[in-house]
Amino acid sequence: MLEIRNLQASVEGKPILRGIDLEVKAGEVHAIMGPNGSGKSTLAQVLAGREGYEVTGGEVRYLGHDLLAMAPEVRAREGVFLAFQYPVEIPGVSNAYLLKAALNGVRRHRGLPELDAMDFLALVRQNMKRMGMADDMLYRSVNEGFSGGEKKRNEILQMSVLEPRLALLDETDSGLDIDALQVVADGINAMRGPERAVVMVTHYQRLLGHVVPDFVHVLSQGRIVRSGGRDLALELEERGYGWLDGAAAPQAGPPERAAP
Amino acid sequence: MNAESRDRFVAEFRRVEAALPGAKVPWVVRARSLALARFADSGLPTLRDEDWKYTSLARIEKRAFRALPSGAPGSAAPPGLAAGLAFDGLPGHVIVFVDGRHVPALSHIGGLPAGVIVGSLADALERMPERLEAFLPDDTRHTVLGALNTAFMSDGAFVYVPRGVAVAEPIHWLFIATRQDAALHPRNLLVAEEGAQATVIEQHADLGSVACLTNAVTQIFASRGSVVEHCKLQRQSPEAIHLAGIHALQGQGSRFTSHSIAVGAALARHDITATLDAEGCEAELNGLYLAEGRQHVDHHTRIDHARAGGTSREHYRGVLDGASRGVFNGRVIVHPGAQRTDAHQANHNLLLSRDAEVDTKPQLEIYADDVKCTHGATVGQLDEAQLFYLRSRGLEEAAARSLLTHAFARDVIERIRASSLRAHVERLLLARLPGGAQVREPA
Ligand SMILES: Nc1ncnc2c1ncn2[C@@H]1O[C@H](COP(=O)(O)OP(=O)(O)OP(=O)(O)O)[C@@H](O)[C@H]1O
Ligand SMILES: [Mg+2]
């Protein structure tokens, strides 16, 4: 579904992604871990098409197409969904408006009829209920004044309504209370299926207990320095990231080596 | 001063004065000639005047606009005119002026509470000048353009709401210009007696594209305890010049709200003032200006806190596209003794193109010590993070831009209290924004 080859990207001339290779097949769940500032969000944003990140090398194929050539909205309509680490507040635009515009955009793209107001509301309400969100959230401005956890739930609500093929979840588990984590995890698990894939960035073992990944990768200084199964996450939990830099150095050969 | 343009206006005055309304009423004649003398003294403002630093009237100087004598029949309006203008769906009383003249055939005034007058000012000047004398000569804020209006004032709306009476439905003053090169000087007067309540809409629109000059003045007298909401919709055609003064004088505990929605004209200048002339007044001045191409739109507001315990709120927003230019100057004066004044002003501007410009200036002058005054002004572009968020949800870039622009502008529209009017203005806004047609609220 997603093939990333030697992806390199810079911000303001500063290289952030320095050769990422990653393959995600339909049906799989991948977890990406790694220290702060290692490039996890950058990777997610580049995949979603954020301007301002300059792709300086490599390629990304999504369902066989050149993902990087597509506008962000086309990626979204083709089924790529990014749950933001920091969901953006948009005063004056209601959640309902955004959801409806997004959903009908996707449906038109797929050759499906647009949903009318009744069907739309029924669909959204049902999903909100599952997410434990109050109805009035629908008519509030997108993320404006939402608590950290409410913003994250809102991202998952959007995901459940839009039913993407590839979900990129950037620290959707951060800042959630225990119940919310369960709700969000249920939302992600409901997304799983043979036709879909999930890439989730996380710092915590906790989420991986609820959503068991098929693969775990460690991103460090813009490269994937280690990949493994579920056990890798447990090992990281115990040992931190320090041991990896050294381990990664010979095989990855970073130009500037991290201070020991 | 440009003497040539001044002389042209003076000559025009001589040509039409005998036909102006109230020509047989001594105080009216006196007011006109005093005003003309004041105008002749200084001529049109120039960039050298502090208040006109950013707005040039050179295009008036270069052109000969003809005053329309009030004898000219206003009924020349083409049939179906009113229907063609998008004010249908607006409930309430409508009084229509075509080229500055009241057209009864196009107006419809519904049932009004006893004592309420909604009519033509020219008519009132002829039939009941004594009712106007206390208000009309006074207070055009001593501006040169106000004086020019007083000299030439032809017709306009006269609304009188007696003590304790509330007019439930909005009263709509609709000004339509049809004549090329006409100089129109509409004059409106709204008097709300003690405890009275009224909402008026003052709309200026053109039939087709009309290069005319409008120099309008609206005086509002909001007596003790009255509640007055005035909503100006300036949507003149792209060649028009629109100059306007709106001046409110407030009595004790009165509440005055002004909305200025300006989307039209090549050159527009709005001077809006509120004088909180007694204790405990509330004034709210809101404004939204949208400009594109080479449009120039200027708002100068002035709030005088003359007495203690007054509250003023000011929310202005501008959306500037193309090579347009916006000007906002918000003056707030807290006079000596106006203790416990609470004043807040905000002006936010959205630049949609690189060539658009805005000059925004808060001007606070505080001569009392127990006051709370805040202000803030911003000039910016659409937020990239918001745009990307919307696009990442599948919204086309153009649609995302329109949506954010609309959301920005709506902040002002939501402040309009009369709900039918709010909906009307929102439709107007949508029609005017790039890609606005795509922005619809979901049911
Ligand atoms: N717009 C930007 N301008 C300058 N530097 C940036 C910009 N965006 C990201 N960076 C830098 O790129 C690096 C990677 O940032 P990124 O947000 O991808 O890290 P991350 O792995 O997601 O970290 P965290 O775990 O803290 O979320 C950081 O050093 C960051 O400061
Ligand atoms: Mg991050």
mmCIF file of C-alpha atoms and ligand atoms in Angstrom, chain A residues 40-41 85 170-171, ligand 2:
data_model
loop_
_atom_site.group_PDB
_atom_site.id
_atom_site.type_symbol
_atom_site.label_atom_id
_atom_site.label_comp_id
_atom_site.label_asym_id
_atom_site.label_seq_id
_atom_site.Cartn_x
_atom_site.Cartn_y
_atom_site.Cartn_z
ATOM 1 C CA LYS A 40 8.404 11.337 13.211
ATOM 2 C CA SER A 41 5.961 14.200 12.742
ATOM 3 C CA GLN A 85 -0.048 15.566 16.816
ATOM 4 C CA ASP A 170 0.747 11.107 15.135
ATOM 5 C CA GLU A 171 0.805 10.668 18.910
HETATM 6 MG MG MG C 2 6.075 14.729 16.672
#
